[in-house]
Tab-separated table of C-alpha atoms in Angstrom:
chain	number	residue	atom	x	y	z
A	227	MET	CA	-2.177	26.751	-14.171
A	228	ALA	CA	-2.560	23.054	-14.964
A	229	LEU	CA	-0.424	21.660	-17.755
A	230	SER	CA	-2.083	20.321	-20.884
A	231	LYS	CA	-1.444	16.740	-21.956
A	232	ALA	CA	0.942	17.913	-24.699
A	233	GLN	CA	2.910	20.007	-22.197
A	234	LYS	CA	3.161	17.067	-19.805
A	235	VAL	CA	4.473	14.827	-22.558
A	236	ALA	CA	6.986	17.508	-23.556
A	237	VAL	CA	8.277	17.616	-19.959
A	238	LEU	CA	8.677	13.844	-19.883
A	239	VAL	CA	10.581	13.813	-23.180
A	240	ALA	CA	12.812	16.728	-22.140
A	241	ILE	CA	14.070	15.026	-18.968
A	242	PRO	CA	15.847	12.022	-20.551
A	243	VAL	CA	17.011	14.173	-23.489
A	244	LEU	CA	18.727	16.482	-20.990
A	245	PHE	CA	20.415	13.500	-19.337
A	246	PHE	CA	21.577	12.251	-22.743
A	247	LEU	CA	23.112	15.632	-23.589
A	248	LEU	CA	24.887	16.166	-20.271
A	249	PRO	CA	27.989	14.165	-19.313
A	250	ALA	CA	27.739	11.625	-16.509
A	251	PRO	CA	29.014	12.760	-13.086
A	252	GLU	CA	32.404	11.495	-12.009
A	253	GLY	CA	32.304	7.895	-10.840
A	254	LEU	CA	28.966	7.077	-12.515
A	255	SER	CA	28.805	5.072	-15.735
A	256	LEU	CA	27.234	6.643	-18.810
A	257	ILE	CA	24.546	3.954	-19.040
A	258	ALA	CA	23.555	4.449	-15.383
A	259	TRP	CA	23.299	8.210	-15.964
A	260	ARG	CA	21.068	7.785	-19.008
A	261	LEU	CA	18.872	5.178	-17.339
A	262	LEU	CA	18.510	7.537	-14.387
A	263	GLY	CA	17.087	10.165	-16.745
A	264	ILE	CA	14.451	7.710	-17.944
A	265	TYR	CA	13.662	6.663	-14.368
A	266	ILE	CA	13.222	10.277	-13.205
A	267	ALA	CA	10.998	11.008	-16.204
A	268	THR	CA	8.909	7.976	-15.266
A	269	ILE	CA	8.502	9.150	-11.673
A	270	VAL	CA	7.506	12.620	-12.836
A	271	GLY	CA	5.018	10.952	-15.183
A	272	LEU	CA	3.476	9.012	-12.299
A	273	VAL	CA	2.884	12.326	-10.531
A	274	ILE	CA	1.610	14.510	-13.399
A	275	LYS	CA	-0.133	11.589	-15.188
A	276	PRO	CA	-0.307	12.399	-18.902
A	277	TYR	CA	-1.084	8.682	-19.340
A	278	GLY	CA	-1.980	5.808	-17.045
A	279	GLU	CA	0.713	4.015	-15.069
A	280	PRO	CA	0.909	0.937	-17.350
A	281	VAL	CA	1.458	3.074	-20.450
A	282	LEU	CA	4.167	5.122	-18.736
A	283	LEU	CA	6.014	2.036	-17.504
A	284	LEU	CA	5.820	0.180	-20.805
A	285	ALA	CA	7.226	3.284	-22.509
A	286	ALA	CA	9.977	3.488	-19.893
A	287	VAL	CA	10.892	-0.191	-20.295
A	288	ALA	CA	11.042	0.228	-24.076
A	289	ALA	CA	13.155	3.392	-23.773
A	290	SER	CA	15.492	1.664	-21.312
A	291	ALA	CA	15.985	-1.312	-23.628
A	292	ALA	CA	16.713	0.997	-26.573
A	293	THR	CA	19.141	3.036	-24.467
A	294	ILE	CA	21.052	-0.046	-23.321
A	295	GLY	CA	21.295	-1.302	-26.891
A	296	ASN	CA	22.636	2.007	-28.179
A	297	THR	CA	25.079	2.979	-25.419
A	298	ALA	CA	28.682	1.905	-25.854
A	299	GLY	CA	29.885	-0.353	-23.054
A	300	ALA	CA	26.398	-0.811	-21.586
A	301	GLU	CA	26.630	-4.608	-21.727
A	302	GLU	CA	29.382	-4.462	-19.119
A	303	PHE	CA	26.775	-3.387	-16.570
A	304	VAL	CA	23.309	-4.408	-17.715
A	305	LYS	CA	21.696	-6.340	-20.549
A	306	VAL	CA	18.555	-5.515	-22.527
A	307	SER	CA	16.825	-8.604	-21.096
A	308	HIS	CA	17.235	-7.177	-17.586
A	309	THR	CA	14.615	-4.524	-18.367
A	310	LEU	CA	11.932	-7.245	-18.271
A	311	ALA	CA	13.197	-8.891	-15.081
A	312	GLY	CA	10.463	-7.219	-13.022
A	313	TYR	CA	7.837	-9.335	-14.780
A	314	GLN	CA	9.639	-12.473	-13.562
A	315	SER	CA	9.455	-11.246	-9.971
A	316	GLY	CA	7.409	-13.391	-7.613
A	317	THR	CA	6.387	-10.194	-5.858
A	318	THR	CA	4.660	-8.894	-8.991
A	319	TRP	CA	2.720	-12.119	-9.465
A	320	LEU	CA	1.849	-12.413	-5.773
A	321	ILE	CA	0.069	-9.085	-5.891
A	322	PHE	CA	-1.616	-9.786	-9.239
A	323	THR	CA	-3.030	-13.146	-8.156
A	324	ALA	CA	-4.162	-11.757	-4.795
A	325	PHE	CA	-6.310	-9.296	-6.752
A	326	THR	CA	-8.478	-12.256	-7.762
A	327	LEU	CA	-9.377	-12.923	-4.135
A	328	SER	CA	-10.024	-9.222	-3.708
A	329	SER	CA	-12.487	-9.084	-6.598
A	330	ALA	CA	-14.150	-12.335	-5.459
A	331	PHE	CA	-15.208	-10.753	-2.154
A	332	VAL	CA	-17.032	-8.066	-4.131
A	333	ILE	CA	-18.467	-10.286	-6.875
A	334	THR	CA	-19.853	-12.989	-4.573
A	335	GLY	CA	-21.156	-10.588	-1.917
A	336	LEU	CA	-19.247	-12.381	0.864
A	337	GLY	CA	-17.644	-9.107	1.979
A	338	LYS	CA	-21.067	-7.508	2.476
A	339	ARG	CA	-22.403	-10.541	4.307
A	340	ILE	CA	-19.517	-10.504	6.776
A	341	ALA	CA	-19.998	-6.754	7.290
A	342	TYR	CA	-23.711	-7.030	8.102
A	343	HIS	CA	-23.081	-9.851	10.558
A	344	MET	CA	-20.464	-7.685	12.286
A	345	ILE	CA	-22.899	-4.758	12.414
A	346	SER	CA	-25.469	-7.065	14.048
A	347	TRP	CA	-22.965	-8.326	16.636
A	348	LEU	CA	-21.107	-5.120	17.462
A	349	GLY	CA	-22.683	-1.981	16.039
A	350	SER	CA	-25.067	-0.823	18.763
A	351	THR	CA	-23.452	2.658	18.981
A	352	THR	CA	-21.748	4.906	16.428
A	353	LEU	CA	-18.408	4.393	18.176
A	354	ARG	CA	-18.843	0.638	17.987
A	355	LEU	CA	-19.721	0.995	14.308
A	356	GLY	CA	-16.265	2.528	13.977
A	357	TYR	CA	-14.866	-0.718	15.339
A	358	VAL	CA	-17.017	-2.728	12.937
A	359	THR	CA	-15.048	-0.960	10.207
A	360	VAL	CA	-11.810	-1.928	11.951
A	361	PHE	CA	-12.662	-5.629	12.247
A	362	LEU	CA	-14.125	-5.864	8.740
A	363	ASP	CA	-11.172	-4.149	7.091
A	364	LEU	CA	-8.664	-6.143	9.142
A	365	LEU	CA	-10.353	-9.421	8.200
A	366	LEU	CA	-10.438	-8.638	4.472
A	367	SER	CA	-7.027	-6.967	4.192
A	368	PRO	CA	-4.785	-10.069	3.895
A	369	ALA	CA	-6.485	-10.987	0.608
A	370	THR	CA	-7.195	-7.551	-0.859
A	371	PRO	CA	-4.021	-5.821	-2.118
A	372	SER	CA	-6.159	-3.082	-3.614
A	373	ASN	CA	-7.159	-1.011	-0.603
A	374	THR	CA	-9.216	1.069	-3.030
A	375	ALA	CA	-11.264	-2.012	-3.904
A	376	ARG	CA	-11.481	-3.029	-0.247
A	377	ALA	CA	-12.537	0.354	1.105
A	378	GLY	CA	-14.316	1.609	-2.010
A	379	GLY	CA	-15.938	-1.627	-3.161
A	380	ILE	CA	-16.909	-3.280	0.130
A	381	VAL	CA	-16.532	-1.140	3.251
A	382	PHE	CA	-17.562	2.286	1.897
A	383	PRO	CA	-20.887	1.277	0.282
A	384	ILE	CA	-21.968	-0.495	3.468
A	385	ILE	CA	-20.922	2.216	5.926
A	386	ASN	CA	-22.334	4.912	3.642
A	387	SER	CA	-25.680	3.093	3.499
A	388	VAL	CA	-25.593	2.763	7.308
A	389	ALA	CA	-25.090	6.534	7.593
A	390	VAL	CA	-28.099	7.099	5.327
A	391	ALA	CA	-30.177	4.592	7.308
A	392	LEU	CA	-29.335	6.535	10.476
A	393	GLY	CA	-30.784	9.696	8.890
A	394	SER	CA	-27.435	11.400	8.296
A	395	ASP	CA	-27.565	13.482	5.115
A	396	PRO	CA	-24.357	14.906	3.539
A	397	GLU	CA	-25.878	18.389	3.241
A	398	LYS	CA	-28.468	18.636	6.002
A	399	SER	CA	-27.041	16.506	8.825
A	400	PRO	CA	-23.469	15.347	8.110
A	401	LYS	CA	-22.504	15.529	11.791
A	402	LEU	CA	-25.301	13.193	12.860
A	403	ALA	CA	-23.179	10.117	12.039
A	404	GLY	CA	-21.855	10.217	8.471
A	405	ARG	CA	-18.916	12.551	9.041
A	406	TYR	CA	-17.448	10.290	11.717
A	407	LEU	CA	-18.202	6.995	9.972
A	408	LEU	CA	-16.754	7.955	6.582
A	409	LEU	CA	-13.654	9.663	8.016
A	410	ASN	CA	-13.018	6.515	10.044
A	411	VAL	CA	-13.264	4.294	6.938
A	412	TYR	CA	-10.287	6.015	5.316
A	413	MET	CA	-8.118	6.289	8.407
A	414	VAL	CA	-8.679	2.622	9.205
A	415	VAL	CA	-7.821	1.388	5.703
A	416	LYS	CA	-4.541	3.362	5.702
A	417	THR	CA	-3.582	1.448	8.849
A	418	THR	CA	-4.760	-2.062	7.949
A	419	SER	CA	-2.911	-1.596	4.653
A	420	TYR	CA	0.522	-2.060	6.239
A	421	ILE	CA	-0.311	-4.797	8.749
A	422	PHE	CA	-0.119	-7.505	6.057
A	423	LEU	CA	2.265	-7.720	3.100
A	424	THR	CA	-0.696	-8.448	0.815
A	425	ALA	CA	-2.972	-5.726	2.252
A	426	MET	CA	-1.753	-3.034	-0.173
A	427	ALA	CA	0.066	-3.450	-3.485
A	428	PRO	CA	2.781	-0.805	-2.793
A	429	ASN	CA	3.947	-2.864	0.210
A	430	ALA	CA	5.527	-5.517	-1.971
A	431	LEU	CA	6.856	-2.869	-4.349
A	432	ALA	CA	8.540	-0.997	-1.500
A	433	LEU	CA	10.110	-4.226	-0.251
A	434	SER	CA	11.412	-5.076	-3.728
A	435	LEU	CA	12.898	-1.613	-4.280
A	436	MET	CA	14.467	-1.505	-0.837
A	437	SER	CA	15.986	-4.990	-0.691
A	438	PRO	CA	18.963	-4.326	-3.032
A	439	ILE	CA	19.824	-1.177	-1.039
A	440	LEU	CA	19.356	-2.280	2.569
A	441	GLY	CA	19.613	-6.042	2.136
A	442	LEU	CA	16.489	-6.890	4.146
A	443	ASN	CA	13.968	-9.439	2.850
A	444	LEU	CA	10.785	-10.440	4.660
A	445	ASN	CA	8.266	-13.178	4.041
A	446	TRP	CA	4.529	-12.844	4.703
A	447	VAL	CA	4.725	-13.959	8.352
A	448	GLN	CA	7.804	-11.847	9.160
A	449	TRP	CA	6.079	-8.771	7.733
A	450	PHE	CA	3.007	-9.394	9.893
A	451	LEU	CA	5.097	-9.979	13.009
A	452	ALA	CA	6.925	-6.687	12.534
A	453	ALA	CA	3.751	-4.696	11.808
A	454	SER	CA	1.455	-6.364	14.330
A	455	VAL	CA	2.245	-4.658	17.642
A	456	PRO	CA	2.516	-0.995	16.521
A	457	GLY	CA	-0.096	-1.481	13.782
A	458	LEU	CA	-2.768	-3.094	15.936
A	459	LEU	CA	-2.269	-0.473	18.653
A	460	CYS	CA	-2.756	2.311	16.081
A	461	LEU	CA	-5.805	0.503	14.727
A	462	PHE	CA	-7.336	0.304	18.208
A	463	ILE	CA	-6.846	4.036	18.817
A	464	ILE	CA	-7.999	5.398	15.443
A	465	PRO	CA	-11.802	5.165	15.964
A	466	PHE	CA	-11.383	7.114	19.241
A	467	ILE	CA	-9.379	9.852	17.500
A	468	CYS	CA	-11.906	10.158	14.689
A	469	TYR	CA	-14.724	10.137	17.255
A	470	ILE	CA	-13.158	13.060	19.139
A	471	ILE	CA	-12.349	15.141	16.035
A	472	ALA	CA	-15.608	14.427	14.158
A	473	LYS	CA	-17.859	13.610	17.116
A	474	PRO	CA	-21.231	12.285	15.918
A	475	GLU	CA	-24.443	13.731	17.288
A	476	LEU	CA	-26.110	10.306	17.250
A	477	LYS	CA	-24.857	7.877	19.875
A	478	ASN	CA	-27.125	4.786	19.764
A	479	VAL	CA	-27.922	2.716	16.677
A	480	ASP	CA	-30.634	0.171	15.822
A	481	ASN	CA	-27.986	-2.160	14.428
A	482	LYS	CA	-30.203	-5.249	14.384
A	483	ALA	CA	-32.652	-3.665	11.952
A	484	ILE	CA	-29.857	-2.395	9.665
A	485	ALA	CA	-28.159	-5.795	9.628
A	486	LYS	CA	-31.410	-7.702	9.024
A	487	LYS	CA	-32.311	-5.489	6.075
A	488	GLY	CA	-28.871	-5.940	4.517
A	489	LEU	CA	-28.814	-9.720	5.010
A	490	ASP	CA	-32.364	-10.099	3.682
A	491	GLU	CA	-31.302	-8.310	0.501
A	492	LEU	CA	-28.349	-10.696	0.094
A	493	GLY	CA	-30.473	-13.828	0.600
A	494	PRO	CA	-29.123	-17.252	1.641
A	495	MET	CA	-25.373	-17.861	1.526
A	496	SER	CA	-24.419	-19.262	-1.899
A	497	PHE	CA	-21.991	-22.069	-2.731
A	498	ARG	CA	-19.600	-19.493	-4.217
A	499	GLU	CA	-19.496	-17.579	-0.928
A	500	LYS	CA	-18.902	-20.757	1.086
A	501	ALA	CA	-16.157	-21.906	-1.285
A	502	LEU	CA	-14.502	-18.474	-1.181
A	503	ALA	CA	-14.555	-18.466	2.629
A	504	VAL	CA	-12.781	-21.854	2.672
A	505	LEU	CA	-10.216	-20.762	0.078
A	506	PHE	CA	-9.572	-17.530	1.966
A	507	VAL	CA	-8.799	-19.443	5.168
A	508	LEU	CA	-6.615	-21.927	3.267
A	509	ALA	CA	-4.714	-19.083	1.583
A	510	LEU	CA	-4.040	-17.485	4.974
A	511	PHE	CA	-2.770	-20.798	6.358
A	512	GLY	CA	-0.641	-21.225	3.238
A	513	TRP	CA	0.982	-17.810	3.708
A	514	ILE	CA	1.479	-18.333	7.443
A	515	PHE	CA	2.968	-21.825	7.140
A	516	SER	CA	4.703	-21.370	3.789
A	517	ASP	CA	8.127	-22.271	5.205
A	518	PHE	CA	6.816	-25.450	6.823
A	519	LEU	CA	4.997	-26.423	3.606
A	520	ASN	CA	8.062	-25.515	1.507
A	521	VAL	CA	6.058	-23.231	-0.801
A	522	ASN	CA	6.379	-19.482	-1.232
A	523	ALA	CA	3.618	-16.915	-0.922
A	524	THR	CA	3.363	-16.464	-4.699
A	525	THR	CA	2.711	-20.183	-5.215
A	526	VAL	CA	-0.065	-20.090	-2.630
A	527	ALA	CA	-1.664	-17.097	-4.360
A	528	LEU	CA	-1.442	-18.730	-7.811
A	529	ILE	CA	-3.052	-21.945	-6.532
A	530	THR	CA	-5.817	-19.926	-4.874
A	531	MET	CA	-6.496	-17.975	-8.078
A	532	VAL	CA	-6.726	-21.184	-10.140
A	533	LEU	CA	-9.094	-22.771	-7.609
A	534	CYS	CA	-11.289	-19.655	-7.669
A	535	VAL	CA	-11.737	-20.174	-11.418
A	536	VAL	CA	-12.089	-23.974	-11.291
A	537	LEU	CA	-14.757	-23.749	-8.561
A	538	THR	CA	-16.541	-20.972	-10.548
A	539	ILE	CA	-16.207	-18.531	-7.670
A	540	VAL	CA	-15.051	-16.117	-10.344
A	541	SER	CA	-14.789	-16.676	-14.095
A	542	TRP	CA	-11.811	-16.016	-16.324
A	543	ASP	CA	-13.836	-13.140	-17.770
A	544	ASP	CA	-14.014	-11.653	-14.262
A	545	ILE	CA	-10.219	-11.859	-14.031
A	546	ARG	CA	-9.823	-10.305	-17.472
A	547	LYS	CA	-12.111	-7.446	-16.438
A	548	ASN	CA	-10.111	-6.816	-13.260
A	549	LYS	CA	-8.460	-3.678	-14.605
A	550	ALA	CA	-6.674	-2.845	-11.352
A	551	GLY	CA	-4.987	-6.246	-11.269
A	552	TRP	CA	-3.684	-6.090	-14.850
A	553	ASP	CA	-2.596	-2.463	-14.449
A	554	THR	CA	-0.655	-3.433	-11.338
A	555	LEU	CA	1.010	-6.364	-13.091
A	556	ILE	CA	2.221	-4.125	-15.927
A	557	TRP	CA	3.432	-1.101	-14.016
A	558	TYR	CA	4.798	-2.828	-10.897
A	559	GLY	CA	6.759	-5.274	-13.028
A	560	GLY	CA	8.080	-2.329	-15.021
A	561	ILE	CA	9.150	-0.222	-12.040
A	562	ILE	CA	10.805	-3.201	-10.317
A	563	GLY	CA	12.688	-3.966	-13.521
A	564	MET	CA	13.838	-0.356	-13.924
A	565	SER	CA	15.031	-0.197	-10.339
A	566	GLY	CA	16.865	-3.462	-10.913
A	567	ILE	CA	18.787	-2.226	-13.941
A	568	LEU	CA	19.767	0.955	-12.083
A	569	GLU	CA	21.145	-1.242	-9.315
A	570	LYS	CA	23.048	-3.431	-11.806
A	571	ALA	CA	24.434	-0.325	-13.517
A	572	GLY	CA	25.861	0.816	-10.173
A	573	PHE	CA	23.671	3.868	-9.626
A	574	PHE	CA	22.688	3.154	-6.007
A	575	LYS	CA	26.277	2.362	-5.027
A	576	TRP	CA	27.413	5.646	-6.606
A	577	LEU	CA	24.585	7.518	-4.867
A	578	ALA	CA	25.497	5.983	-1.514
A	579	ASP	CA	29.180	6.834	-1.967
A	580	THR	CA	28.346	10.399	-3.012
A	581	LEU	CA	25.948	10.976	-0.131
A	582	SER	CA	28.281	9.433	2.442
A	583	ALA	CA	30.947	11.959	1.448
A	584	ASN	CA	28.549	14.870	2.030
A	585	LEU	CA	26.119	13.675	4.702
A	586	ASN	CA	27.195	12.803	8.195
A	587	PHE	CA	25.213	12.345	11.410
A	588	GLY	CA	28.328	11.110	13.179
A	589	ASP	CA	27.480	8.524	15.789
A	590	HIS	CA	23.856	9.647	15.935
A	591	GLY	CA	22.347	6.947	13.729
A	592	ASN	CA	19.096	6.870	15.690
A	593	ILE	CA	18.624	10.603	15.086
A	594	ALA	CA	19.152	9.986	11.372
A	595	LEU	CA	16.500	7.250	11.545
A	596	ILE	CA	13.909	9.533	13.162
A	597	VAL	CA	14.643	12.393	10.752
A	598	ILE	CA	14.232	10.105	7.727
A	599	LEU	CA	10.947	8.664	9.040
A	600	LEU	CA	9.627	12.139	9.848
A	601	LEU	CA	10.427	13.262	6.305
A	602	SER	CA	8.818	10.125	4.867
A	603	VAL	CA	5.498	11.114	6.465
A	604	ALA	CA	5.729	14.862	5.817
A	605	VAL	CA	6.483	14.414	2.113
A	606	ARG	CA	3.213	12.511	1.656
A	607	TYR	CA	1.423	15.866	1.470
A	608	LEU	CA	2.895	16.068	-2.058
A	609	PHE	CA	1.745	12.655	-3.313
A	610	ALA	CA	-1.716	11.541	-4.397
A	611	SER	CA	-0.582	7.951	-4.999
A	612	GLY	CA	1.083	5.505	-2.652
A	613	GLY	CA	2.652	3.734	-5.609
A	614	ALA	CA	4.152	6.954	-6.975
A	615	TYR	CA	5.529	7.825	-3.532
A	616	VAL	CA	7.132	4.386	-3.177
A	617	ALA	CA	8.725	4.496	-6.621
A	618	ALA	CA	10.022	8.040	-6.157
A	619	MET	CA	11.044	8.241	-2.521
A	620	VAL	CA	11.639	4.817	-0.952
A	621	PRO	CA	14.964	4.151	-2.766
A	622	VAL	CA	16.106	7.696	-1.934
A	623	PHE	CA	15.146	7.537	1.755
A	624	ALA	CA	16.654	4.047	2.049
A	625	THR	CA	19.952	5.199	0.529
A	626	VAL	CA	20.124	8.451	2.504
A	627	GLY	CA	19.294	6.683	5.764
A	628	LYS	CA	21.874	3.974	5.175
A	629	VAL	CA	24.758	6.358	4.449
A	630	ALA	CA	23.658	8.614	7.348
A	631	GLY	CA	24.260	5.711	9.710
A	632	ALA	CA	20.668	4.806	10.579
A	633	PRO	CA	20.252	1.164	11.727
A	634	VAL	CA	19.357	-0.466	8.419
A	635	GLU	CA	16.919	-3.079	9.782
A	636	LEU	CA	14.939	-0.479	11.719
A	637	LEU	CA	15.125	1.953	8.804
A	638	ALA	CA	13.710	-0.651	6.416
A	639	LEU	CA	10.754	-1.519	8.642
A	640	GLY	CA	10.042	2.119	9.454
A	641	LEU	CA	9.916	3.075	5.769
A	642	LEU	CA	7.859	0.043	4.770
A	643	PHE	CA	5.088	0.970	7.195
A	644	SER	CA	5.197	4.787	6.940
A	645	ASN	CA	4.480	4.334	3.242
A	646	SER	CA	0.887	3.499	4.172
A	647	TYR	CA	-0.006	5.433	7.321
A	648	GLY	CA	1.719	8.534	5.943
A	649	GLY	CA	-1.040	8.674	3.323
A	650	SER	CA	-3.523	9.528	6.079
A	651	VAL	CA	-2.444	13.178	6.092
A	652	THR	CA	-4.703	14.294	3.232
A	653	HIS	CA	-7.957	13.277	1.560
A	654	TYR	CA	-6.061	12.555	-1.667
A	655	GLY	CA	-3.242	10.491	-0.108
A	656	GLY	CA	-4.526	7.193	-1.496
A	657	GLY	CA	-7.192	5.715	-3.761
A	658	PRO	CA	-9.876	5.299	-1.047
A	659	GLY	CA	-9.555	8.992	-0.070
A	660	PRO	CA	-11.445	10.610	-2.949
A	661	ILE	CA	-14.140	7.925	-2.678
A	662	THR	CA	-14.869	8.435	1.015
A	663	PHE	CA	-14.359	12.208	0.942
A	664	GLY	CA	-16.537	12.408	-2.172
A	665	ALA	CA	-19.543	11.164	-0.202
A	666	GLY	CA	-19.892	14.775	0.913
A	667	TYR	CA	-20.011	14.326	4.689
A	668	ASN	CA	-16.565	15.664	5.484
A	669	ASP	CA	-14.866	19.054	5.386
A	670	ILE	CA	-11.166	19.434	4.580
A	671	LYS	CA	-10.288	21.003	7.944
A	672	SER	CA	-11.500	18.136	10.133
A	673	TRP	CA	-10.168	15.572	7.653
A	674	TRP	CA	-6.655	17.067	7.540
A	675	THR	CA	-6.681	17.542	11.322
A	676	ALA	CA	-7.528	13.895	11.895
A	677	GLY	CA	-5.066	12.866	9.195
A	678	ALA	CA	-2.176	14.788	10.751
A	679	VAL	CA	-2.930	13.455	14.240
A	680	ILE	CA	-3.193	9.874	12.999
A	681	ALA	CA	-0.200	9.970	10.631
A	682	PHE	CA	2.247	11.659	13.001
A	683	GLY	CA	0.754	9.834	15.995
A	684	SER	CA	1.368	6.545	14.163
A	685	LEU	CA	4.916	7.700	13.521
A	686	LEU	CA	5.379	8.351	17.244
A	687	ILE	CA	4.111	4.862	18.098
A	688	HIS	CA	6.344	3.230	15.477
A	689	ALA	CA	9.380	5.265	16.577
A	690	THR	CA	8.946	4.167	20.218
A	691	LEU	CA	6.984	0.974	20.788
A	692	GLY	CA	7.612	-0.142	17.199
A	693	ILE	CA	11.388	0.153	17.410
A	694	ALA	CA	11.440	-1.653	20.764
A	695	TRP	CA	9.325	-4.457	19.276
A	696	TRP	CA	11.512	-4.737	16.155
A	697	GLU	CA	14.707	-4.860	18.207
A	698	PHE	CA	13.201	-7.707	20.225
A	699	LEU	CA	12.243	-9.600	17.046
A	700	PHE	CA	15.739	-9.220	15.583
A	701	SER	CA	17.456	-10.236	18.827
A	702	ALA	CA	15.159	-13.272	19.161
A	703	GLY	CA	15.986	-14.339	15.609
A	704	TRP	CA	12.362	-14.025	14.412
A	705	LEU	CA	13.346	-11.468	11.768
A	706	PRO	CA	16.347	-11.807	9.421
A	707	THR	CA	19.246	-9.477	10.137
A	708	VAL	CA	21.291	-7.712	7.475
A	709	ASN	CA	24.824	-9.028	7.077
């Protein structure tokens, strides 16, 4: 039976109260123990959702500040001001400002225009339409950290309208084309989402939570280099897998007519679309050559956001109405700050010491790595939010893997990418899932079958080709090693 809102709130209150009443374990400071109670309550709240994420995180930040101020000796470990440190993080602002580019593709119609041109060039069969989705999503992903907005606001409406234009009806003829096309939309977006640091908001969050534990930091280019070989291979294979599992009855498509109709409805390309296309290319160059230009990725994103407003590509009102962007700013800054104060209070060091005394893979660090990555994918059956999974499990898996002797650089990269493709396993594993599944073309059996094949198949590719590629990058000095 589902819990009522009052019952959910009672659960969230009971968790930190219990931690306040119980003594801290040996070796762990009292303030770290109490902050852990608030952190666990927050994670539970992200799963059961009595309130939205921003409300939960603001409450957690406030409770953490009050706890620090009222716990004897707390100042020896962490200060009240540290609770707000997440809002000073460049990572938080990088993702927030990138949301402006994301919304601009929807508002101006440039995303649709690109899609219809791709359909005209490539989409002469249903299988090739699957690759139109790949190329469109891959092109948009560097500037759209909300994969829900990317898949739900740009890709889904177009591909859904294509399915309708092909005569595929959700009730009468879902297998004609719609079942394949819509399944492919979701599986593709869960793969493009980890190829770029800015392709999904939880990417940057996972990196921020993991860095204090494993000591690995990546910039935009280093992330792409690490993800490119295994990610692009997975992306190439996915339309074939979806085609086999949800094989469409229709093979050939009058793509020219579909594209012409869509482009006619959009009309001539506007100044705003042209300006956005230029800014998008400049932003990509800025992220790629940030070291050469001596600017960081956040600075590039901030400049791009300001130029979008100055050139009237979007208005400040559009930015204010971008609920997803503001929600992300509030709750990502909060969760990064909470993780930071736990680290300063010595919780992760205590956890590592405790686990190392009770967990031992001996000299089999690579086995520990594979086991951790396998668990990271399997546990995604329990999570309906990539952000909630990252906040709850990434610090735990990173700590467990480190003390179990897994190679920390490979462990970090494996966890950063499994965060996204692991969400393929179910139709609720990420924001775009309910949107694409809700179109009515798909059944749970074929969806979960494709999801399991793609998620665990991606894991196999990352655990073989991916590891070989990462070892080459580290040995060549193209990725930073952990000291």
